[in-house]
mmCIF file with all atom_site columns, C-alpha atoms in Angstrom:
data_model
loop_
_atom_site.group_PDB
_atom_site.id
_atom_site.type_symbol
_atom_site.label_atom_id
_atom_site.label_alt_id
_atom_site.label_comp_id
_atom_site.label_asym_id
_atom_site.label_entity_id
_atom_site.label_seq_id
_atom_site.pdbx_PDB_ins_code
_atom_site.Cartn_x
_atom_site.Cartn_y
_atom_site.Cartn_z
_atom_site.occupancy
_atom_site.B_iso_or_equiv
_atom_site.pdbx_formal_charge
_atom_site.auth_seq_id
_atom_site.auth_comp_id
_atom_site.auth_asym_id
_atom_site.auth_atom_id
_atom_site.pdbx_PDB_model_num
ATOM 1   C CA . UNK A 1 1   ? -13.797 13.948  3.337   1.00 75.00 ? 1   UNK A CA 1
ATOM 2   C CA . UNK A 1 2   ? -9.559  12.773  2.504   1.00 85.00 ? 2   UNK A CA 1
ATOM 3   C CA . UNK A 1 3   ? -7.975  13.221  -0.811  1.00 91.00 ? 3   UNK A CA 1
ATOM 4   C CA . UNK A 1 4   ? -5.039  12.066  -2.450  1.00 95.00 ? 4   UNK A CA 1
ATOM 5   C CA . UNK A 1 5   ? -4.339  13.960  -5.882  1.00 96.00 ? 5   UNK A CA 1
ATOM 6   C CA . UNK A 1 6   ? -1.834  12.204  -8.368  1.00 97.00 ? 6   UNK A CA 1
ATOM 7   C CA . UNK A 1 7   ? -1.996  12.014  -12.272 1.00 97.00 ? 7   UNK A CA 1
ATOM 8   C CA . UNK A 1 8   ? -3.738  9.138   -13.426 1.00 95.00 ? 8   UNK A CA 1
ATOM 9   C CA . UNK A 1 9   ? -0.054  8.125   -16.756 1.00 97.00 ? 9   UNK A CA 1
ATOM 10  C CA . UNK A 1 10  ? 3.044   10.087  -17.079 1.00 98.00 ? 10  UNK A CA 1
ATOM 11  C CA . UNK A 1 11  ? 5.365   9.231   -19.897 1.00 98.00 ? 11  UNK A CA 1
ATOM 12  C CA . UNK A 1 12  ? 9.233   9.787   -20.420 1.00 97.00 ? 12  UNK A CA 1
ATOM 13  C CA . UNK A 1 13  ? 12.287  8.971   -22.019 1.00 97.00 ? 13  UNK A CA 1
ATOM 14  C CA . UNK A 1 14  ? 15.085  6.122   -20.682 1.00 97.00 ? 14  UNK A CA 1
ATOM 15  C CA . UNK A 1 15  ? 18.233  8.229   -19.548 1.00 97.00 ? 15  UNK A CA 1
ATOM 16  C CA . UNK A 1 16  ? 15.480  11.504  -18.384 1.00 98.00 ? 16  UNK A CA 1
ATOM 17  C CA . UNK A 1 17  ? 13.935  13.145  -15.039 1.00 98.00 ? 17  UNK A CA 1
ATOM 18  C CA . UNK A 1 18  ? 10.391  12.982  -14.499 1.00 98.00 ? 18  UNK A CA 1
ATOM 19  C CA . UNK A 1 19  ? 8.004   14.699  -11.350 1.00 98.00 ? 19  UNK A CA 1
ATOM 20  C CA . UNK A 1 20  ? 5.598   12.789  -10.006 1.00 98.00 ? 20  UNK A CA 1
ATOM 21  C CA . UNK A 1 21  ? 3.199   15.146  -8.246  1.00 98.00 ? 21  UNK A CA 1
ATOM 22  C CA . UNK A 1 22  ? 0.998   14.035  -5.086  1.00 98.00 ? 22  UNK A CA 1
ATOM 23  C CA . UNK A 1 23  ? -1.223  16.922  -3.737  1.00 98.00 ? 23  UNK A CA 1
ATOM 24  C CA . UNK A 1 24  ? -3.046  15.859  -0.105  1.00 97.00 ? 24  UNK A CA 1
ATOM 25  C CA . UNK A 1 25  ? -5.561  17.354  2.018   1.00 95.00 ? 25  UNK A CA 1
ATOM 26  C CA . UNK A 1 26  ? -6.069  15.095  5.272   1.00 93.00 ? 26  UNK A CA 1
ATOM 27  C CA . UNK A 1 27  ? -7.634  14.799  9.154   1.00 89.00 ? 27  UNK A CA 1
ATOM 28  C CA . UNK A 1 28  ? -4.216  15.428  10.408  1.00 92.00 ? 28  UNK A CA 1
ATOM 29  C CA . UNK A 1 29  ? -0.455  14.781  9.016   1.00 94.00 ? 29  UNK A CA 1
ATOM 30  C CA . UNK A 1 30  ? 1.585   11.998  10.256  1.00 92.00 ? 30  UNK A CA 1
ATOM 31  C CA . UNK A 1 31  ? 4.208   11.415  7.738   1.00 94.00 ? 31  UNK A CA 1
ATOM 32  C CA . UNK A 1 32  ? 3.826   10.774  3.682   1.00 96.00 ? 32  UNK A CA 1
ATOM 33  C CA . UNK A 1 33  ? 4.896   7.861   2.170   1.00 96.00 ? 33  UNK A CA 1
ATOM 34  C CA . UNK A 1 34  ? 6.009   6.751   -1.791  1.00 97.00 ? 34  UNK A CA 1
ATOM 35  C CA . UNK A 1 35  ? 5.703   3.406   -2.819  1.00 97.00 ? 35  UNK A CA 1
ATOM 36  C CA . UNK A 1 36  ? 6.337   1.767   -6.050  1.00 97.00 ? 36  UNK A CA 1
ATOM 37  C CA . UNK A 1 37  ? 4.621   -1.333  -8.133  1.00 96.00 ? 37  UNK A CA 1
ATOM 38  C CA . UNK A 1 38  ? 5.323   -3.018  -10.676 1.00 96.00 ? 38  UNK A CA 1
ATOM 39  C CA . UNK A 1 39  ? 2.859   -4.329  -12.424 1.00 91.00 ? 39  UNK A CA 1
ATOM 40  C CA . UNK A 1 40  ? 0.629   -7.536  -10.781 1.00 89.00 ? 40  UNK A CA 1
ATOM 41  C CA . UNK A 1 41  ? 3.352   -7.321  -7.507  1.00 93.00 ? 41  UNK A CA 1
ATOM 42  C CA . UNK A 1 42  ? 2.822   -5.713  -4.309  1.00 94.00 ? 42  UNK A CA 1
ATOM 43  C CA . UNK A 1 43  ? 4.238   -2.285  -3.196  1.00 95.00 ? 43  UNK A CA 1
ATOM 44  C CA . UNK A 1 44  ? 7.714   -1.731  -2.221  1.00 95.00 ? 44  UNK A CA 1
ATOM 45  C CA . UNK A 1 45  ? 8.419   0.972   -0.024  1.00 94.00 ? 45  UNK A CA 1
ATOM 46  C CA . UNK A 1 46  ? 10.335  4.673   -1.550  1.00 95.00 ? 46  UNK A CA 1
ATOM 47  C CA . UNK A 1 47  ? 10.893  7.395   0.597   1.00 94.00 ? 47  UNK A CA 1
ATOM 48  C CA . UNK A 1 48  ? 8.822   8.522   4.146   1.00 93.00 ? 48  UNK A CA 1
ATOM 49  C CA . UNK A 1 49  ? 8.799   12.673  4.390   1.00 95.00 ? 49  UNK A CA 1
ATOM 50  C CA . UNK A 1 50  ? 7.989   14.180  7.823   1.00 94.00 ? 50  UNK A CA 1
ATOM 51  C CA . UNK A 1 51  ? 9.646   17.309  7.592   1.00 95.00 ? 51  UNK A CA 1
ATOM 52  C CA . UNK A 1 52  ? 9.599   19.684  4.679   1.00 97.00 ? 52  UNK A CA 1
ATOM 53  C CA . UNK A 1 53  ? 12.186  19.653  2.660   1.00 97.00 ? 53  UNK A CA 1
ATOM 54  C CA . UNK A 1 54  ? 14.106  17.265  -0.231  1.00 97.00 ? 54  UNK A CA 1
ATOM 55  C CA . UNK A 1 55  ? 14.871  13.058  1.018   1.00 94.00 ? 55  UNK A CA 1
ATOM 56  C CA . UNK A 1 56  ? 17.519  12.339  -1.846  1.00 94.00 ? 56  UNK A CA 1
ATOM 57  C CA . UNK A 1 57  ? 17.874  8.352   -2.082  1.00 90.00 ? 57  UNK A CA 1
ATOM 58  C CA . UNK A 1 58  ? 20.534  7.704   -5.048  1.00 94.00 ? 58  UNK A CA 1
ATOM 59  C CA . UNK A 1 59  ? 18.454  8.388   -8.238  1.00 96.00 ? 59  UNK A CA 1
ATOM 60  C CA . UNK A 1 60  ? 15.086  9.216   -6.017  1.00 97.00 ? 60  UNK A CA 1
ATOM 61  C CA . UNK A 1 61  ? 14.428  11.977  -3.990  1.00 97.00 ? 61  UNK A CA 1
ATOM 62  C CA . UNK A 1 62  ? 11.051  13.130  -2.412  1.00 98.00 ? 62  UNK A CA 1
ATOM 63  C CA . UNK A 1 63  ? 10.048  16.797  -1.825  1.00 98.00 ? 63  UNK A CA 1
ATOM 64  C CA . UNK A 1 64  ? 7.526   17.906  1.474   1.00 98.00 ? 64  UNK A CA 1
ATOM 65  C CA . UNK A 1 65  ? 5.955   21.222  1.520   1.00 98.00 ? 65  UNK A CA 1
ATOM 66  C CA . UNK A 1 66  ? 3.293   20.348  4.529   1.00 97.00 ? 66  UNK A CA 1
ATOM 67  C CA . UNK A 1 67  ? 1.738   23.941  4.371   1.00 96.00 ? 67  UNK A CA 1
ATOM 68  C CA . UNK A 1 68  ? 0.921   23.117  0.526   1.00 96.00 ? 68  UNK A CA 1
ATOM 69  C CA . UNK A 1 69  ? -0.325  20.184  1.331   1.00 97.00 ? 69  UNK A CA 1
ATOM 70  C CA . UNK A 1 70  ? 1.853   18.687  -1.400  1.00 97.00 ? 70  UNK A CA 1
ATOM 71  C CA . UNK A 1 71  ? 4.643   16.275  -2.692  1.00 98.00 ? 71  UNK A CA 1
ATOM 72  C CA . UNK A 1 72  ? 6.560   15.378  -5.291  1.00 98.00 ? 72  UNK A CA 1
ATOM 73  C CA . UNK A 1 73  ? 8.818   11.918  -6.189  1.00 98.00 ? 73  UNK A CA 1
ATOM 74  C CA . UNK A 1 74  ? 11.684  12.827  -8.761  1.00 98.00 ? 74  UNK A CA 1
ATOM 75  C CA . UNK A 1 75  ? 13.256  9.949   -10.731 1.00 98.00 ? 75  UNK A CA 1
ATOM 76  C CA . UNK A 1 76  ? 16.554  10.842  -12.529 1.00 97.00 ? 76  UNK A CA 1
ATOM 77  C CA . UNK A 1 77  ? 18.634  8.805   -14.869 1.00 97.00 ? 77  UNK A CA 1
ATOM 78  C CA . UNK A 1 78  ? 15.638  7.011   -15.315 1.00 98.00 ? 78  UNK A CA 1
ATOM 79  C CA . UNK A 1 79  ? 15.443  3.181   -16.491 1.00 97.00 ? 79  UNK A CA 1
ATOM 80  C CA . UNK A 1 80  ? 13.726  0.584   -18.272 1.00 97.00 ? 80  UNK A CA 1
ATOM 81  C CA . UNK A 1 81  ? 13.208  -1.153  -15.038 1.00 97.00 ? 81  UNK A CA 1
ATOM 82  C CA . UNK A 1 82  ? 11.399  1.823   -13.378 1.00 98.00 ? 82  UNK A CA 1
ATOM 83  C CA . UNK A 1 83  ? 8.049   1.374   -15.734 1.00 98.00 ? 83  UNK A CA 1
ATOM 84  C CA . UNK A 1 84  ? 5.644   0.917   -12.707 1.00 97.00 ? 84  UNK A CA 1
ATOM 85  C CA . UNK A 1 85  ? 3.013   2.371   -10.814 1.00 96.00 ? 85  UNK A CA 1
ATOM 86  C CA . UNK A 1 86  ? 3.767   5.226   -8.293  1.00 97.00 ? 86  UNK A CA 1
ATOM 87  C CA . UNK A 1 87  ? 1.618   5.175   -5.181  1.00 97.00 ? 87  UNK A CA 1
ATOM 88  C CA . UNK A 1 88  ? 1.399   8.586   -2.797  1.00 97.00 ? 88  UNK A CA 1
ATOM 89  C CA . UNK A 1 89  ? -0.025  7.979   0.412   1.00 95.00 ? 89  UNK A CA 1
ATOM 90  C CA . UNK A 1 90  ? -0.788  9.774   3.233   1.00 95.00 ? 90  UNK A CA 1
ATOM 91  C CA . UNK A 1 91  ? -1.019  8.859   7.427   1.00 92.00 ? 91  UNK A CA 1
ATOM 92  C CA . UNK A 1 92  ? -3.337  10.605  9.190   1.00 89.00 ? 92  UNK A CA 1
ATOM 93  C CA . UNK A 1 93  ? -4.198  11.637  13.094  1.00 88.00 ? 93  UNK A CA 1
ATOM 94  C CA . UNK A 1 94  ? -4.891  8.115   13.525  1.00 83.00 ? 94  UNK A CA 1
ATOM 95  C CA . UNK A 1 95  ? -2.014  6.790   11.959  1.00 82.00 ? 95  UNK A CA 1
ATOM 96  C CA . UNK A 1 96  ? -3.449  5.231   9.194   1.00 84.00 ? 96  UNK A CA 1
ATOM 97  C CA . UNK A 1 97  ? -2.319  5.420   5.572   1.00 89.00 ? 97  UNK A CA 1
ATOM 98  C CA . UNK A 1 98  ? -4.910  6.977   2.947   1.00 90.00 ? 98  UNK A CA 1
ATOM 99  C CA . UNK A 1 99  ? -3.642  5.886   -0.328  1.00 93.00 ? 99  UNK A CA 1
ATOM 100 C CA . UNK A 1 100 ? -3.426  7.636   -3.704  1.00 94.00 ? 100 UNK A CA 1
ATOM 101 C CA . UNK A 1 101 ? -5.014  5.964   -6.976  1.00 93.00 ? 101 UNK A CA 1
ATOM 102 C CA . UNK A 1 102 ? -1.480  5.653   -7.959  1.00 95.00 ? 102 UNK A CA 1
ATOM 103 C CA . UNK A 1 103 ? 0.607   6.943   -11.516 1.00 97.00 ? 103 UNK A CA 1
ATOM 104 C CA . UNK A 1 104 ? 1.208   4.773   -13.693 1.00 96.00 ? 104 UNK A CA 1
ATOM 105 C CA . UNK A 1 105 ? 5.008   5.803   -15.127 1.00 98.00 ? 105 UNK A CA 1
ATOM 106 C CA . UNK A 1 106 ? 5.968   4.488   -18.379 1.00 98.00 ? 106 UNK A CA 1
ATOM 107 C CA . UNK A 1 107 ? 9.199   4.758   -19.825 1.00 98.00 ? 107 UNK A CA 1
ATOM 108 C CA . UNK A 1 108 ? 10.282  4.614   -23.904 1.00 96.00 ? 108 UNK A CA 1
ATOM 109 C CA . UNK A 1 109 ? 13.460  3.861   -24.883 1.00 94.00 ? 109 UNK A CA 1
ATOM 110 C CA . UNK O 2 1   ? 15.065  -10.448 8.762   1.00 83.00 ? 1   UNK O CA 1
ATOM 111 C CA . UNK O 2 2   ? 11.020  -9.788  8.476   1.00 85.00 ? 2   UNK O CA 1
ATOM 112 C CA . UNK O 2 3   ? 9.291   -11.928 5.743   1.00 91.00 ? 3   UNK O CA 1
ATOM 113 C CA . UNK O 2 4   ? 5.660   -11.812 5.306   1.00 95.00 ? 4   UNK O CA 1
ATOM 114 C CA . UNK O 2 5   ? 3.553   -14.618 3.036   1.00 95.00 ? 5   UNK O CA 1
ATOM 115 C CA . UNK O 2 6   ? 0.569   -15.114 1.584   1.00 96.00 ? 6   UNK O CA 1
ATOM 116 C CA . UNK O 2 7   ? -1.309  -17.585 -0.169  1.00 92.00 ? 7   UNK O CA 1
ATOM 117 C CA . UNK O 2 8   ? -2.928  -18.609 -2.314  1.00 93.00 ? 8   UNK O CA 1
ATOM 118 C CA . UNK O 2 9   ? -0.847  -16.425 -4.902  1.00 94.00 ? 9   UNK O CA 1
ATOM 119 C CA . UNK O 2 10  ? -4.402  -17.302 -7.495  1.00 95.00 ? 10  UNK O CA 1
ATOM 120 C CA . UNK O 2 11  ? -7.832  -17.990 -6.914  1.00 96.00 ? 11  UNK O CA 1
ATOM 121 C CA . UNK O 2 12  ? -10.669 -18.211 -8.595  1.00 97.00 ? 12  UNK O CA 1
ATOM 122 C CA . UNK O 2 13  ? -13.902 -18.650 -6.958  1.00 97.00 ? 13  UNK O CA 1
ATOM 123 C CA . UNK O 2 14  ? -17.700 -18.992 -8.111  1.00 97.00 ? 14  UNK O CA 1
ATOM 124 C CA . UNK O 2 15  ? -20.265 -16.296 -6.397  1.00 97.00 ? 15  UNK O CA 1
ATOM 125 C CA . UNK O 2 16  ? -21.521 -17.958 -3.536  1.00 96.00 ? 16  UNK O CA 1
ATOM 126 C CA . UNK O 2 17  ? -18.446 -19.785 -2.302  1.00 97.00 ? 17  UNK O CA 1
ATOM 127 C CA . UNK O 2 18  ? -16.885 -19.205 0.684   1.00 97.00 ? 18  UNK O CA 1
ATOM 128 C CA . UNK O 2 19  ? -12.977 -17.958 0.924   1.00 96.00 ? 19  UNK O CA 1
ATOM 129 C CA . UNK O 2 20  ? -10.076 -18.131 2.898   1.00 96.00 ? 20  UNK O CA 1
ATOM 130 C CA . UNK O 2 21  ? -6.952  -16.085 2.494   1.00 97.00 ? 21  UNK O CA 1
ATOM 131 C CA . UNK O 2 22  ? -4.191  -16.667 5.001   1.00 96.00 ? 22  UNK O CA 1
ATOM 132 C CA . UNK O 2 23  ? -1.186  -14.427 5.700   1.00 97.00 ? 23  UNK O CA 1
ATOM 133 C CA . UNK O 2 24  ? 1.713   -14.930 8.471   1.00 97.00 ? 24  UNK O CA 1
ATOM 134 C CA . UNK O 2 25  ? 4.322   -12.906 9.566   1.00 96.00 ? 25  UNK O CA 1
ATOM 135 C CA . UNK O 2 26  ? 8.202   -14.187 10.157  1.00 94.00 ? 26  UNK O CA 1
ATOM 136 C CA . UNK O 2 27  ? 11.158  -12.144 12.025  1.00 92.00 ? 27  UNK O CA 1
ATOM 137 C CA . UNK O 2 28  ? 9.012   -9.401  13.983  1.00 89.00 ? 28  UNK O CA 1
ATOM 138 C CA . UNK O 2 29  ? 6.655   -9.558  17.184  1.00 88.00 ? 29  UNK O CA 1
ATOM 139 C CA . UNK O 2 30  ? 3.355   -7.531  18.092  1.00 90.00 ? 30  UNK O CA 1
ATOM 140 C CA . UNK O 2 31  ? 3.420   -6.545  14.558  1.00 92.00 ? 31  UNK O CA 1
ATOM 141 C CA . UNK O 2 32  ? 0.501   -4.207  13.355  1.00 92.00 ? 32  UNK O CA 1
ATOM 142 C CA . UNK O 2 33  ? -1.514  -6.334  10.949  1.00 95.00 ? 33  UNK O CA 1
ATOM 143 C CA . UNK O 2 34  ? -3.827  -5.128  7.143   1.00 95.00 ? 34  UNK O CA 1
ATOM 144 C CA . UNK O 2 35  ? -5.881  -6.093  4.999   1.00 96.00 ? 35  UNK O CA 1
ATOM 145 C CA . UNK O 2 36  ? -5.759  -4.000  1.375   1.00 95.00 ? 36  UNK O CA 1
ATOM 146 C CA . UNK O 2 37  ? -7.528  -4.745  -1.621  1.00 95.00 ? 37  UNK O CA 1
ATOM 147 C CA . UNK O 2 38  ? -7.230  -2.717  -4.718  1.00 93.00 ? 38  UNK O CA 1
ATOM 148 C CA . UNK O 2 39  ? -9.454  -3.033  -7.984  1.00 86.00 ? 39  UNK O CA 1
ATOM 149 C CA . UNK O 2 40  ? -7.923  -3.772  -11.336 1.00 79.00 ? 40  UNK O CA 1
ATOM 150 C CA . UNK O 2 41  ? -5.779  0.927   -11.607 1.00 75.00 ? 41  UNK O CA 1
ATOM 151 C CA . UNK O 2 42  ? -7.255  2.257   -8.746  1.00 79.00 ? 42  UNK O CA 1
ATOM 152 C CA . UNK O 2 43  ? -5.659  2.404   -4.916  1.00 84.00 ? 43  UNK O CA 1
ATOM 153 C CA . UNK O 2 44  ? -5.670  0.578   -2.039  1.00 91.00 ? 44  UNK O CA 1
ATOM 154 C CA . UNK O 2 45  ? -8.354  0.045   0.101   1.00 90.00 ? 45  UNK O CA 1
ATOM 155 C CA . UNK O 2 46  ? -8.011  -0.760  3.938   1.00 91.00 ? 46  UNK O CA 1
ATOM 156 C CA . UNK O 2 47  ? -10.246 -3.528  4.564   1.00 94.00 ? 47  UNK O CA 1
ATOM 157 C CA . UNK O 2 48  ? -9.319  -4.309  8.386   1.00 94.00 ? 48  UNK O CA 1
ATOM 158 C CA . UNK O 2 49  ? -6.425  -3.784  10.146  1.00 91.00 ? 49  UNK O CA 1
ATOM 159 C CA . UNK O 2 50  ? -5.074  -5.480  13.804  1.00 93.00 ? 50  UNK O CA 1
ATOM 160 C CA . UNK O 2 51  ? -2.852  -4.231  16.883  1.00 90.00 ? 51  UNK O CA 1
ATOM 161 C CA . UNK O 2 52  ? -3.337  -6.847  18.484  1.00 91.00 ? 52  UNK O CA 1
ATOM 162 C CA . UNK O 2 53  ? -4.590  -11.216 19.206  1.00 93.00 ? 53  UNK O CA 1
ATOM 163 C CA . UNK O 2 54  ? -8.312  -11.517 18.695  1.00 90.00 ? 54  UNK O CA 1
ATOM 164 C CA . UNK O 2 55  ? -8.040  -7.539  17.808  1.00 91.00 ? 55  UNK O CA 1
ATOM 165 C CA . UNK O 2 56  ? -10.157 -6.501  14.679  1.00 91.00 ? 56  UNK O CA 1
ATOM 166 C CA . UNK O 2 57  ? -10.989 -2.854  13.341  1.00 89.00 ? 57  UNK O CA 1
ATOM 167 C CA . UNK O 2 58  ? -12.919 -2.613  9.969   1.00 86.00 ? 58  UNK O CA 1
ATOM 168 C CA . UNK O 2 59  ? -12.603 0.048   7.626   1.00 81.00 ? 59  UNK O CA 1
ATOM 169 C CA . UNK O 2 60  ? -15.529 -0.998  5.184   1.00 78.00 ? 60  UNK O CA 1
ATOM 170 C CA . UNK O 2 61  ? -18.342 -2.737  5.522   1.00 64.00 ? 61  UNK O CA 1
ATOM 171 C CA . UNK O 2 62  ? -18.873 -5.966  3.467   1.00 79.00 ? 62  UNK O CA 1
ATOM 172 C CA . UNK O 2 63  ? -19.526 -9.723  3.614   1.00 89.00 ? 63  UNK O CA 1
ATOM 173 C CA . UNK O 2 64  ? -16.022 -9.840  4.805   1.00 94.00 ? 64  UNK O CA 1
ATOM 174 C CA . UNK O 2 65  ? -14.358 -10.720 7.342   1.00 95.00 ? 65  UNK O CA 1
ATOM 175 C CA . UNK O 2 66  ? -11.071 -11.176 9.433   1.00 96.00 ? 66  UNK O CA 1
ATOM 176 C CA . UNK O 2 67  ? -9.368  -12.747 12.702  1.00 96.00 ? 67  UNK O CA 1
ATOM 177 C CA . UNK O 2 68  ? -6.166  -12.922 14.282  1.00 96.00 ? 68  UNK O CA 1
ATOM 178 C CA . UNK O 2 69  ? -5.899  -16.524 15.684  1.00 95.00 ? 69  UNK O CA 1
ATOM 179 C CA . UNK O 2 70  ? -2.392  -15.759 16.661  1.00 94.00 ? 70  UNK O CA 1
ATOM 180 C CA . UNK O 2 71  ? -0.200  -12.569 17.182  1.00 94.00 ? 71  UNK O CA 1
ATOM 181 C CA . UNK O 2 72  ? 1.128   -12.875 13.161  1.00 94.00 ? 72  UNK O CA 1
ATOM 182 C CA . UNK O 2 73  ? -1.426  -14.557 11.597  1.00 96.00 ? 73  UNK O CA 1
ATOM 183 C CA . UNK O 2 74  ? -3.907  -12.792 10.030  1.00 97.00 ? 74  UNK O CA 1
ATOM 184 C CA . UNK O 2 75  ? -6.665  -14.293 8.286   1.00 97.00 ? 75  UNK O CA 1
ATOM 185 C CA . UNK O 2 76  ? -9.228  -12.902 5.714   1.00 96.00 ? 76  UNK O CA 1
ATOM 186 C CA . UNK O 2 77  ? -12.754 -15.024 5.131   1.00 96.00 ? 77  UNK O CA 1
ATOM 187 C CA . UNK O 2 78  ? -15.919 -14.660 3.204   1.00 96.00 ? 78  UNK O CA 1
ATOM 188 C CA . UNK O 2 79  ? -18.849 -17.179 3.526   1.00 95.00 ? 79  UNK O CA 1
ATOM 189 C CA . UNK O 2 80  ? -20.585 -16.311 0.381   1.00 95.00 ? 80  UNK O CA 1
ATOM 190 C CA . UNK O 2 81  ? -18.350 -14.415 -2.572  1.00 96.00 ? 81  UNK O CA 1
ATOM 191 C CA . UNK O 2 82  ? -19.988 -11.523 -4.636  1.00 94.00 ? 82  UNK O CA 1
ATOM 192 C CA . UNK O 2 83  ? -18.870 -10.311 -8.070  1.00 94.00 ? 83  UNK O CA 1
ATOM 193 C CA . UNK O 2 84  ? -17.328 -7.420  -6.218  1.00 91.00 ? 84  UNK O CA 1
ATOM 194 C CA . UNK O 2 85  ? -15.159 -9.268  -4.369  1.00 93.00 ? 85  UNK O CA 1
ATOM 195 C CA . UNK O 2 86  ? -12.581 -9.582  -7.260  1.00 93.00 ? 86  UNK O CA 1
ATOM 196 C CA . UNK O 2 87  ? -9.161  -7.957  -6.898  1.00 94.00 ? 87  UNK O CA 1
ATOM 197 C CA . UNK O 2 88  ? -5.999  -7.977  -5.892  1.00 96.00 ? 88  UNK O CA 1
ATOM 198 C CA . UNK O 2 89  ? -5.742  -8.840  -1.812  1.00 97.00 ? 89  UNK O CA 1
ATOM 199 C CA . UNK O 2 90  ? -2.715  -7.660  -0.114  1.00 97.00 ? 90  UNK O CA 1
ATOM 200 C CA . UNK O 2 91  ? -1.494  -8.403  3.826   1.00 97.00 ? 91  UNK O CA 1
ATOM 201 C CA . UNK O 2 92  ? 1.209   -5.591  5.232   1.00 96.00 ? 92  UNK O CA 1
ATOM 202 C CA . UNK O 2 93  ? 2.475   -5.450  8.567   1.00 94.00 ? 93  UNK O CA 1
ATOM 203 C CA . UNK O 2 94  ? 4.324   -2.516  10.356  1.00 91.00 ? 94  UNK O CA 1
ATOM 204 C CA . UNK O 2 95  ? 5.942   -2.400  13.531  1.00 85.00 ? 95  UNK O CA 1
ATOM 205 C CA . UNK O 2 96  ? 3.426   -2.018  17.107  1.00 66.00 ? 96  UNK O CA 1
ATOM 206 C CA . UNK O 2 97  ? 3.731   1.509   17.350  1.00 66.00 ? 97  UNK O CA 1
ATOM 207 C CA . UNK O 2 98  ? 2.298   2.077   13.561  1.00 58.00 ? 98  UNK O CA 1
ATOM 208 C CA . UNK O 2 99  ? 5.012   5.084   12.454  1.00 65.00 ? 99  UNK O CA 1
ATOM 209 C CA . UNK O 2 100 ? 6.859   3.472   9.922   1.00 76.00 ? 100 UNK O CA 1
ATOM 210 C CA . UNK O 2 101 ? 6.545   2.421   6.071   1.00 86.00 ? 101 UNK O CA 1
ATOM 211 C CA . UNK O 2 102 ? 3.779   -0.670  6.058   1.00 91.00 ? 102 UNK O CA 1
ATOM 212 C CA . UNK O 2 103 ? 5.561   -3.916  4.503   1.00 93.00 ? 103 UNK O CA 1
ATOM 213 C CA . UNK O 2 104 ? 3.219   -6.108  1.639   1.00 96.00 ? 104 UNK O CA 1
ATOM 214 C CA . UNK O 2 105 ? 2.903   -9.463  0.607   1.00 96.00 ? 105 UNK O CA 1
ATOM 215 C CA . UNK O 2 106 ? 3.188   -10.793 -2.367  1.00 96.00 ? 106 UNK O CA 1
ATOM 216 C CA . UNK O 2 107 ? -0.678  -10.431 -2.676  1.00 96.00 ? 107 UNK O CA 1
ATOM 217 C CA . UNK O 2 108 ? -3.122  -12.561 -3.878  1.00 96.00 ? 108 UNK O CA 1
ATOM 218 C CA . UNK O 2 109 ? -5.132  -12.227 -7.194  1.00 96.00 ? 109 UNK O CA 1
ATOM 219 C CA . UNK O 2 110 ? -8.950  -13.182 -6.576  1.00 96.00 ? 110 UNK O CA 1
ATOM 220 C CA . UNK O 2 111 ? -11.822 -13.691 -9.038  1.00 96.00 ? 111 UNK O CA 1
ATOM 221 C CA . UNK O 2 112 ? -15.145 -14.007 -8.745  1.00 96.00 ? 112 UNK O CA 1
ATOM 222 C CA . UNK O 2 113 ? -16.892 -15.668 -11.668 1.00 96.00 ? 113 UNK O CA 1
#
């Protein structure tokens, strides 16, 4: 079967750095996506990785290791507005997105 | 630029009543369209996707159906709602190739009582 695993909840302090991990087992791989979802709102796209390595976008970076079936989202200089759920999704061989349950990130002052 | 609309934003319906949720996309042609459901504290469950007018693929057998009467219109329906149909319904689009990210509408929060 296909499976995406992420921690259910994480807590971090404003101004700090947090790493949210995602491991996956899917039938084929055509890229991995990270989305941010604030409570009661729709997910918004953060990043896309299809090759191994690190992609940096401002305060957010995403890393992929295809051989390990592993990715992480790194958030630096945390702000209170970063409190949200972060969803990991993998595009399988049929170009369908398989979604993780999301990681709820709580930022404390 | 592309925009995606969904309505209504919230809906409270009794068990056994019908449902119709509408999604429209502007600023793009021939998009792939998707209906997802998200239960509280859970991930996204793909319900239906469409690669063109009248072309609907169902991912989960259930009492819901979808239709795509126009290129940029996607409708989710039910003849008789169940309690388990409660959730946050999201419509999304991606470009025709489907390789890139999906963009989501604002969602409809459905409560079945």
